[in-house]
Amino acid sequence: MKRSSDRIVTTHVGSLVRPDDLVSMVQARVNGEPHDAAALNARIKETVTAIVKRQSEVGIDVINDGEFGKPSFLHYINERLDGFAPGKARAPGNPFAGSREFKSFPAFYEKAAASGTGPYNRAQHLECVGPITYKGRQQLKQDIDTFKAAMSSVKVLEGFMPAIAPSNVEAWQTNKYYQTAEEYLYAIAEAMRVEYHAIVDAGLILQIDDPRLVTHLNRQPSMSIDDVRAWAKIRVAALNHALRDIPREKIRFHTCYGINMGPRIHDMELKDIIDILLSIRAGAYSFEAANPRHEHEWSVWKNVKLPDGAILMPGVITQSSMLVEHPDLVAERIVRFASVVGRENVVASADCGFGSFAGADEIDESIVWAKLASLTEGARRATKLLWR
């Protein structure tokens, strides 16, 4: 994994805004609807080539394919795991329904819940009805080959590919087969291990996406912080089991608080989970640090010992605001982290993805690129301050 040596390296979290026609084509495939597979594959290759080029042009050093072949960072797994069957349809609504946030700000969240138009409402809920195995090798290979072909024509440091953490699959799908929740969790982890290995074996950096790690407290009002910590330790153990023989330096771990642009007063605080976060077998840690709810938490790292060789990838731009960060502010955020963990141990990133669900229109594409441009310019300004 590339790190800062004479300048600040830049990256982002993964999901980028997809073209509308691509969204429709991917959704048809996911839903099992009639579609032209050859036309879809050609369109994926075309759009991935374009998004890879654009990342390079804006100055991002460590890039990905924008997750253009996936319906979302999570629900893509519906196509890649066997042992599941369609379950009872979930009623349309807001994914934060029943959460601490929803209970505290019902009028705000009920507007979104009433519309039932979110892309998460198009994702099919599945039930586990048999042994879980990985069946997505061909689709994954196609994603990898398309990305690597596109990356070969641009100048970047390296590429990464996101894959979902087992606990997020566990939370989305219902277990109707395994005797215990832990047995179910480890079965998912063992199956996902196939995907994790394939990404690394292809010469890419593996990014584990795990928003559930820090959103579970908000989503489960009946649980205390201690309850969530106990829950998280079991989930991290399962993830580490899946990652057990992959070199740490090939793994970057990402957690965040999702696409929620609400008040977010119930976000779990970094200080309450940081030790568990750092117990994950990864070489780099990506987290939110560029929004009003979490920017102050940079100081938490003053009292934390990083694992040997670890890199921090703090968010220095955010998906949770339409405001485009000033490059000087981006540089200031980078310098703060460098002052705590060392300039060589900081890679500048974003808080979260900018298109976690295909077609979500979470943030306008033009704003995304303005933010990424500010990220790279801020990194250049931080470099001048840190290596002068």
CSV table of C-alpha atoms in Angstrom, one decimal:
chain,number,residue,atom,x,y,z
A,1,MET,CA,0.0,0.0,0.0
A,2,LYS,CA,1.4,3.3,-1.1
A,3,ARG,CA,2.1,5.9,1.7
A,4,SER,CA,3.4,9.4,1.9
A,5,SER,CA,7.1,9.7,1.4
A,6,ASP,CA,7.7,13.1,-0.1
A,7,ARG,CA,4.1,14.3,-0.4
A,8,ILE,CA,0.6,13.6,0.8
A,9,VAL,CA,-1.1,10.8,-1.2
A,10,THR,CA,-4.8,11.1,-2.0
A,11,THR,CA,-7.6,8.6,-2.4
A,12,HIS,CA,-11.4,8.4,-1.8
A,13,VAL,CA,-13.8,5.8,-0.4
A,14,GLY,CA,-15.1,4.2,-3.5
A,15,SER,CA,-18.6,4.8,-4.8
A,16,LEU,CA,-19.0,7.6,-7.4
A,17,VAL,CA,-22.0,8.9,-9.2
A,18,ARG,CA,-23.1,6.6,-12.1
A,19,PRO,CA,-24.6,7.6,-15.4
A,20,ASP,CA,-28.4,7.2,-15.4
A,21,ASP,CA,-28.5,4.8,-18.3
A,22,LEU,CA,-25.9,2.6,-16.6
A,23,VAL,CA,-28.0,2.6,-13.4
A,24,SER,CA,-31.0,1.3,-15.3
A,25,MET,CA,-29.0,-1.4,-17.0
A,26,VAL,CA,-27.4,-2.7,-13.8
A,27,GLN,CA,-30.7,-2.6,-12.0
A,28,ALA,CA,-32.3,-4.7,-14.7
A,29,ARG,CA,-29.6,-7.3,-14.3
A,30,VAL,CA,-29.9,-7.4,-10.6
A,31,ASN,CA,-33.7,-7.7,-10.7
A,32,GLY,CA,-33.5,-10.6,-13.2
A,33,GLU,CA,-35.3,-8.6,-15.8
A,34,PRO,CA,-34.7,-9.0,-19.6
A,35,HIS,CA,-31.6,-7.1,-20.6
A,36,ASP,CA,-28.8,-7.1,-23.2
A,37,ALA,CA,-25.8,-8.6,-21.3
A,38,ALA,CA,-23.4,-7.7,-24.0
A,39,ALA,CA,-24.5,-4.1,-24.2
A,40,LEU,CA,-24.3,-3.8,-20.4
A,41,ASN,CA,-20.8,-5.2,-20.3
A,42,ALA,CA,-19.8,-2.8,-23.0
A,43,ARG,CA,-21.3,0.1,-21.2
A,44,ILE,CA,-19.6,-0.8,-17.9
A,45,LYS,CA,-16.2,-1.0,-19.7
A,46,GLU,CA,-16.9,2.4,-21.4
A,47,THR,CA,-17.9,4.2,-18.2
A,48,VAL,CA,-15.2,2.6,-16.0
A,49,THR,CA,-12.6,3.7,-18.5
A,50,ALA,CA,-14.0,7.3,-18.3
A,51,ILE,CA,-14.3,7.4,-14.5
A,52,VAL,CA,-10.7,6.0,-14.1
A,53,LYS,CA,-9.4,8.7,-16.4
A,54,ARG,CA,-11.3,11.4,-14.6
A,55,GLN,CA,-9.9,10.4,-11.2
A,56,SER,CA,-6.4,10.6,-12.7
A,57,GLU,CA,-7.1,13.9,-14.3
A,58,VAL,CA,-8.3,15.5,-11.0
A,59,GLY,CA,-5.2,14.2,-9.3
A,60,ILE,CA,-6.4,11.3,-7.2
A,61,ASP,CA,-3.4,8.9,-6.5
A,62,VAL,CA,-5.2,5.7,-5.4
A,63,ILE,CA,-8.3,5.1,-7.4
A,64,ASN,CA,-11.0,2.6,-8.1
A,65,ASP,CA,-13.7,1.8,-10.6
A,66,GLY,CA,-16.4,3.9,-8.9
A,67,GLU,CA,-18.2,0.7,-8.2
A,68,PHE,CA,-19.9,1.2,-11.5
A,69,GLY,CA,-20.8,-2.5,-12.0
A,70,LYS,CA,-22.6,-2.7,-8.6
A,71,PRO,CA,-26.1,-1.6,-7.6
A,72,SER,CA,-24.7,-0.5,-4.3
A,73,PHE,CA,-21.7,-1.0,-1.9
A,74,LEU,CA,-23.8,-3.7,-0.1
A,75,HIS,CA,-26.6,-5.1,-2.2
A,76,TYR,CA,-24.2,-6.3,-4.9
A,77,ILE,CA,-23.6,-9.3,-2.7
A,78,ASN,CA,-27.1,-10.6,-3.6
A,79,GLU,CA,-25.7,-11.7,-6.9
A,80,ARG,CA,-22.5,-13.3,-5.4
A,81,LEU,CA,-23.6,-15.5,-2.5
A,82,ASP,CA,-25.4,-18.8,-2.8
A,83,GLY,CA,-27.6,-20.3,-0.1
A,84,PHE,CA,-30.1,-17.5,-0.3
A,85,ALA,CA,-33.6,-17.2,-1.7
A,86,PRO,CA,-36.1,-14.2,-2.0
A,87,GLY,CA,-37.6,-13.3,1.3
A,88,LYS,CA,-40.6,-11.4,2.4
A,89,ALA,CA,-40.6,-8.0,0.8
A,90,ARG,CA,-39.7,-5.1,3.1
A,91,ALA,CA,-42.0,-2.2,3.2
A,92,PRO,CA,-40.6,0.9,1.5
A,93,GLY,CA,-39.2,3.4,3.9
A,94,ASN,CA,-36.2,5.1,5.3
A,95,PRO,CA,-33.2,2.9,6.3
A,96,PHE,CA,-32.9,4.8,9.6
A,97,ALA,CA,-36.5,4.0,10.6
A,98,GLY,CA,-36.6,2.8,14.2
A,99,SER,CA,-33.1,4.3,14.9
A,100,ARG,CA,-32.2,6.8,17.7
A,101,GLU,CA,-32.1,9.5,15.0
A,102,PHE,CA,-35.6,8.7,13.7
A,103,LYS,CA,-37.0,8.8,17.2
A,104,SER,CA,-35.3,12.1,18.0
A,105,PHE,CA,-36.3,13.8,14.7
A,106,PRO,CA,-39.4,12.1,13.5
A,107,ALA,CA,-40.7,15.0,11.3
A,108,PHE,CA,-37.4,15.2,9.5
A,109,TYR,CA,-37.1,11.5,8.8
A,110,GLU,CA,-40.8,10.7,8.1
A,111,LYS,CA,-40.6,12.9,4.9
A,112,ALA,CA,-38.0,10.5,3.5
A,113,ALA,CA,-39.8,7.4,4.8
A,114,ALA,CA,-43.1,8.5,3.3
A,115,SER,CA,-41.7,8.9,-0.2
A,116,GLY,CA,-40.4,5.3,-0.4
A,117,THR,CA,-38.3,6.3,-3.4
A,118,GLY,CA,-34.9,5.7,-2.1
A,119,PRO,CA,-32.7,3.2,-4.1
A,120,TYR,CA,-32.4,1.0,-1.0
A,121,ASN,CA,-36.1,0.3,-1.5
A,122,ARG,CA,-35.3,-1.4,-4.8
A,123,ALA,CA,-32.8,-3.9,-3.2
A,124,GLN,CA,-34.3,-7.3,-2.8
A,125,HIS,CA,-34.2,-8.8,0.7
A,126,LEU,CA,-33.0,-12.4,0.8
A,127,GLU,CA,-33.2,-15.2,3.3
A,128,CYS,CA,-30.5,-17.7,4.0
A,129,VAL,CA,-32.0,-21.2,3.3
A,130,GLY,CA,-28.9,-23.3,2.8
A,131,PRO,CA,-25.1,-23.4,3.2
A,132,ILE,CA,-23.5,-20.2,2.1
A,133,THR,CA,-20.9,-20.3,-0.7
A,134,TYR,CA,-19.4,-17.8,-3.0
A,135,LYS,CA,-20.8,-17.9,-6.6
A,136,GLY,CA,-19.6,-14.6,-7.9
A,137,ARG,CA,-16.1,-15.5,-9.2
A,138,GLN,CA,-16.9,-14.7,-12.9
A,139,GLN,CA,-18.6,-11.4,-12.1
A,140,LEU,CA,-15.8,-10.4,-9.8
A,141,LYS,CA,-13.2,-11.3,-12.4
A,142,GLN,CA,-15.0,-9.2,-15.0
A,143,ASP,CA,-15.0,-6.2,-12.6
A,144,ILE,CA,-11.3,-6.7,-11.8
A,145,ASP,CA,-10.3,-7.1,-15.5
A,146,THR,CA,-12.3,-4.1,-16.6
A,147,PHE,CA,-10.8,-1.9,-13.9
A,148,LYS,CA,-7.2,-3.1,-14.5
A,149,ALA,CA,-7.5,-2.5,-18.2
A,150,ALA,CA,-8.8,1.0,-17.6
A,151,MET,CA,-6.1,1.7,-15.1
A,152,SER,CA,-3.3,0.6,-17.5
A,153,SER,CA,-3.9,3.8,-19.6
A,154,VAL,CA,-3.6,6.3,-16.8
A,155,LYS,CA,-0.9,7.4,-14.4
A,156,VAL,CA,-1.8,6.6,-10.8
A,157,LEU,CA,-0.1,5.1,-7.8
A,158,GLU,CA,-2.3,2.0,-7.4
A,159,GLY,CA,-5.9,0.8,-7.5
A,160,PHE,CA,-8.3,-0.5,-4.8
A,161,MET,CA,-11.5,-2.4,-4.9
A,162,PRO,CA,-14.1,-2.3,-2.1
A,163,ALA,CA,-15.8,-5.4,-0.7
A,164,ILE,CA,-18.5,-5.6,2.0
A,165,ALA,CA,-17.8,-6.8,5.6
A,166,PRO,CA,-19.6,-9.9,6.8
A,167,SER,CA,-21.6,-8.1,9.5
A,168,ASN,CA,-23.3,-5.9,7.0
A,169,VAL,CA,-24.5,-8.9,5.0
A,170,GLU,CA,-25.7,-10.5,8.3
A,171,ALA,CA,-27.7,-7.4,9.1
A,172,TRP,CA,-29.3,-7.1,5.7
A,173,GLN,CA,-30.3,-10.8,5.0
A,174,THR,CA,-32.3,-13.0,7.3
A,175,ASN,CA,-30.9,-16.3,8.6
A,176,LYS,CA,-33.3,-19.2,8.3
A,177,TYR,CA,-30.7,-22.0,8.1
A,178,TYR,CA,-27.9,-21.8,10.6
A,179,GLN,CA,-28.5,-22.7,14.3
A,180,THR,CA,-26.9,-19.6,15.8
A,181,ALA,CA,-26.2,-16.0,14.8
A,182,GLU,CA,-22.5,-16.6,15.2
A,183,GLU,CA,-22.5,-19.7,13.0
A,184,TYR,CA,-24.3,-17.7,10.3
A,185,LEU,CA,-21.9,-14.8,10.6
A,186,TYR,CA,-18.8,-17.0,10.2
A,187,ALA,CA,-20.4,-18.8,7.2
A,188,ILE,CA,-20.7,-15.4,5.5
A,189,ALA,CA,-17.1,-14.5,6.5
A,190,GLU,CA,-15.8,-17.7,5.0
A,191,ALA,CA,-17.7,-17.1,1.7
A,192,MET,CA,-16.6,-13.5,1.5
A,193,ARG,CA,-13.0,-14.6,2.0
A,194,VAL,CA,-13.1,-15.8,-1.6
A,195,GLU,CA,-13.8,-12.3,-2.8
A,196,TYR,CA,-11.2,-10.8,-0.5
A,197,HIS,CA,-8.5,-13.1,-1.8
A,198,ALA,CA,-9.4,-12.6,-5.4
A,199,ILE,CA,-9.0,-8.9,-5.2
A,200,VAL,CA,-5.6,-9.1,-3.5
A,201,ASP,CA,-4.4,-11.9,-5.8
A,202,ALA,CA,-5.2,-9.6,-8.8
A,203,GLY,CA,-2.7,-7.1,-7.5
A,204,LEU,CA,-5.3,-4.6,-6.1
A,205,ILE,CA,-5.6,-3.2,-2.6
A,206,LEU,CA,-8.6,-4.7,-0.8
A,207,GLN,CA,-10.9,-2.2,0.9
A,208,ILE,CA,-13.3,-3.6,3.5
A,209,ASP,CA,-16.5,-1.5,3.8
A,210,ASP,CA,-18.1,-1.8,7.2
A,211,PRO,CA,-20.5,1.1,8.1
A,212,ARG,CA,-22.3,-1.2,10.4
A,213,LEU,CA,-19.4,-1.1,12.9
A,214,VAL,CA,-20.2,2.5,13.9
A,215,THR,CA,-23.9,2.8,12.9
A,216,HIS,CA,-25.1,-0.2,15.0
A,217,LEU,CA,-25.6,2.0,18.1
A,218,ASN,CA,-27.8,4.4,16.3
A,219,ARG,CA,-29.9,1.6,14.6
A,220,GLN,CA,-30.4,-0.3,17.9
A,221,PRO,CA,-31.8,2.1,20.5
A,222,SER,CA,-32.2,-0.8,23.0
A,223,MET,CA,-28.4,-1.3,23.1
A,224,SER,CA,-25.9,0.5,25.3
A,225,ILE,CA,-22.4,1.5,24.3
A,226,ASP,CA,-21.1,-1.5,26.2
A,227,ASP,CA,-23.6,-3.8,24.4
A,228,VAL,CA,-22.5,-2.5,21.0
A,229,ARG,CA,-18.8,-2.9,21.9
A,230,ALA,CA,-19.5,-6.6,22.8
A,231,TRP,CA,-21.4,-7.0,19.5
A,232,ALA,CA,-18.6,-5.3,17.6
A,233,LYS,CA,-15.9,-7.5,19.0
A,234,ILE,CA,-17.6,-10.7,17.7
A,235,ARG,CA,-18.1,-9.1,14.3
A,236,VAL,CA,-14.5,-8.0,14.1
A,237,ALA,CA,-13.3,-11.5,15.1
A,238,ALA,CA,-15.3,-12.9,12.2
A,239,LEU,CA,-13.8,-10.3,9.8
A,240,ASN,CA,-10.3,-11.0,11.0
A,241,HIS,CA,-11.0,-14.7,10.4
A,242,ALA,CA,-11.9,-14.0,6.8
A,243,LEU,CA,-8.7,-11.8,6.4
A,244,ARG,CA,-6.5,-14.2,8.4
A,245,ASP,CA,-3.9,-15.0,5.7
A,246,ILE,CA,-4.0,-11.8,3.6
A,247,PRO,CA,-1.1,-9.4,4.3
A,248,ARG,CA,-2.2,-6.4,6.4
A,249,GLU,CA,-0.5,-4.0,4.0
A,250,LYS,CA,-2.8,-5.2,1.2
A,251,ILE,CA,-5.9,-4.2,3.3
A,252,ARG,CA,-7.6,-0.9,4.0
A,253,PHE,CA,-10.6,-0.8,6.3
A,254,HIS,CA,-13.4,1.8,5.9
A,255,THR,CA,-16.1,2.6,8.3
A,256,CYS,CA,-18.5,5.5,8.3
A,257,TYR,CA,-22.0,6.6,9.3
A,258,GLY,CA,-23.6,6.1,5.9
A,259,ILE,CA,-25.5,8.4,3.6
A,260,ASN,CA,-27.6,10.0,6.4
A,261,MET,CA,-27.6,13.8,5.9
A,262,GLY,CA,-29.7,14.3,9.0
A,263,PRO,CA,-28.8,15.8,12.4
A,264,ARG,CA,-26.8,12.7,13.5
A,265,ILE,CA,-26.6,13.5,17.2
A,266,HIS,CA,-26.6,9.8,17.9
A,267,ASP,CA,-23.5,8.8,15.9
A,268,MET,CA,-21.2,6.5,17.9
A,269,GLU,CA,-18.2,8.5,19.1
A,270,LEU,CA,-14.7,7.4,17.9
A,271,LYS,CA,-13.4,7.3,21.5
A,272,ASP,CA,-15.9,4.5,22.3
A,273,ILE,CA,-14.9,2.2,19.4
A,274,ILE,CA,-11.3,3.1,18.4
A,275,ASP,CA,-9.6,0.2,20.2
A,276,ILE,CA,-11.9,-2.3,18.5
A,277,LEU,CA,-11.4,-0.5,15.2
A,278,LEU,CA,-7.6,-0.8,15.5
A,279,SER,CA,-7.9,-4.5,16.3
A,280,ILE,CA,-8.9,-5.1,12.7
A,281,ARG,CA,-6.2,-6.8,10.5
A,282,ALA,CA,-5.7,-3.9,8.2
A,283,GLY,CA,-2.8,-1.7,7.1
A,284,ALA,CA,-4.9,1.5,6.8
A,285,TYR,CA,-8.0,2.9,8.5
A,286,SER,CA,-10.5,5.1,6.8
A,287,PHE,CA,-13.0,7.1,8.8
A,288,GLU,CA,-15.1,10.3,9.0
A,289,ALA,CA,-13.2,13.4,10.1
A,290,ALA,CA,-14.5,16.2,7.8
A,291,ASN,CA,-18.0,17.0,9.0
A,292,PRO,CA,-19.2,19.0,12.0
A,293,ARG,CA,-20.1,15.8,14.0
A,294,HIS,CA,-16.7,14.2,13.8
A,295,GLU,CA,-14.0,16.8,12.8
A,296,HIS,CA,-13.0,17.4,16.5
A,297,GLU,CA,-12.2,13.7,16.9
A,298,TRP,CA,-8.8,14.1,15.2
A,299,SER,CA,-7.5,14.8,18.8
A,300,VAL,CA,-8.5,11.2,19.9
A,301,TRP,CA,-5.6,9.9,17.9
A,302,LYS,CA,-3.2,11.8,20.2
A,303,ASN,CA,-3.7,9.1,22.9
A,304,VAL,CA,-3.7,6.0,20.6
A,305,LYS,CA,-0.9,3.8,19.5
A,306,LEU,CA,-1.2,2.8,15.9
A,307,PRO,CA,-0.4,-0.8,14.9
A,308,ASP,CA,3.1,-1.0,13.4
A,309,GLY,CA,3.2,0.3,9.9
A,310,ALA,CA,-0.4,1.5,9.9
A,311,ILE,CA,-1.7,4.4,7.8
A,312,LEU,CA,-4.6,6.7,8.6
A,313,MET,CA,-6.9,7.7,5.8
A,314,PRO,CA,-9.0,10.4,7.4
A,315,GLY,CA,-11.9,12.1,5.6
A,316,VAL,CA,-10.8,15.6,4.8
A,317,ILE,CA,-13.8,16.2,2.5
A,318,THR,CA,-17.3,15.0,3.3
A,319,GLN,CA,-20.3,13.5,1.4
A,320,SER,CA,-22.7,14.8,4.1
A,321,SER,CA,-22.6,18.5,3.0
A,322,MET,CA,-23.0,20.2,-0.4
A,323,LEU,CA,-20.5,22.8,0.7
A,324,VAL,CA,-17.2,22.4,-1.2
A,325,GLU,CA,-14.3,22.5,1.3
A,326,HIS,CA,-11.7,25.2,0.8
A,327,PRO,CA,-8.3,23.7,-0.1
A,328,ASP,CA,-6.8,25.6,2.8
A,329,LEU,CA,-9.2,23.9,5.2
A,330,VAL,CA,-8.4,20.5,3.6
A,331,ALA,CA,-4.7,21.2,4.1
A,332,GLU,CA,-5.3,22.2,7.7
A,333,ARG,CA,-7.1,19.0,8.4
A,334,ILE,CA,-4.3,17.0,6.8
A,335,VAL,CA,-1.6,18.8,8.8
A,336,ARG,CA,-3.5,18.1,12.1
A,337,PHE,CA,-3.3,14.4,11.5
A,338,ALA,CA,0.3,14.6,10.4
A,339,SER,CA,1.1,16.4,13.7
A,340,VAL,CA,-0.3,13.4,15.6
A,341,VAL,CA,0.8,10.3,13.7
A,342,GLY,CA,3.5,11.6,11.3
A,343,ARG,CA,3.2,12.9,7.8
A,344,GLU,CA,4.3,9.6,6.3
A,345,ASN,CA,1.3,7.9,7.9
A,346,VAL,CA,-1.5,10.1,6.5
A,347,VAL,CA,-3.3,9.5,3.2
A,348,ALA,CA,-6.0,12.1,2.5
A,349,SER,CA,-9.4,10.7,1.7
A,350,ALA,CA,-13.2,11.4,1.9
A,351,ASP,CA,-15.6,10.7,4.7
A,352,CYS,CA,-17.7,8.2,2.7
A,353,GLY,CA,-18.7,7.4,-0.9
A,354,PHE,CA,-20.5,9.8,-3.1
A,355,GLY,CA,-22.9,7.3,-4.7
A,356,SER,CA,-23.3,4.4,-2.2
A,357,PHE,CA,-26.5,3.4,-3.9
A,358,ALA,CA,-26.7,3.6,-7.7
A,359,GLY,CA,-29.2,6.2,-8.7
A,360,ALA,CA,-29.5,7.7,-5.2
A,361,ASP,CA,-28.5,11.1,-6.3
A,362,GLU,CA,-27.0,11.6,-2.9
A,363,ILE,CA,-24.9,14.5,-4.1
A,364,ASP,CA,-24.7,16.2,-7.6
A,365,GLU,CA,-21.9,14.9,-9.7
A,366,SER,CA,-20.5,18.4,-10.4
A,367,ILE,CA,-20.2,19.0,-6.7
A,368,VAL,CA,-18.4,15.6,-6.2
A,369,TRP,CA,-15.7,16.6,-8.7
A,370,ALA,CA,-15.3,20.0,-7.1
A,371,LYS,CA,-14.8,18.4,-3.8
A,372,LEU,CA,-12.3,15.9,-5.2
A,373,ALA,CA,-10.4,18.8,-6.8
A,374,SER,CA,-10.3,20.6,-3.5
A,375,LEU,CA,-9.0,17.4,-1.9
A,376,THR,CA,-6.1,17.1,-4.3
A,377,GLU,CA,-5.3,20.8,-4.1
A,378,GLY,CA,-5.5,20.7,-0.3
A,379,ALA,CA,-3.1,17.8,-0.3
A,380,ARG,CA,-0.6,19.8,-2.5
A,381,ARG,CA,-0.9,22.7,0.0
A,382,ALA,CA,-0.4,20.4,2.9
A,383,THR,CA,2.7,18.9,1.2
A,384,LYS,CA,4.3,22.4,1.0
A,385,LEU,CA,3.7,22.9,4.7
A,386,LEU,CA,4.9,19.5,5.8
A,387,TRP,CA,7.9,19.1,3.5
A,388,ARG,CA,9.2,22.6,3.2
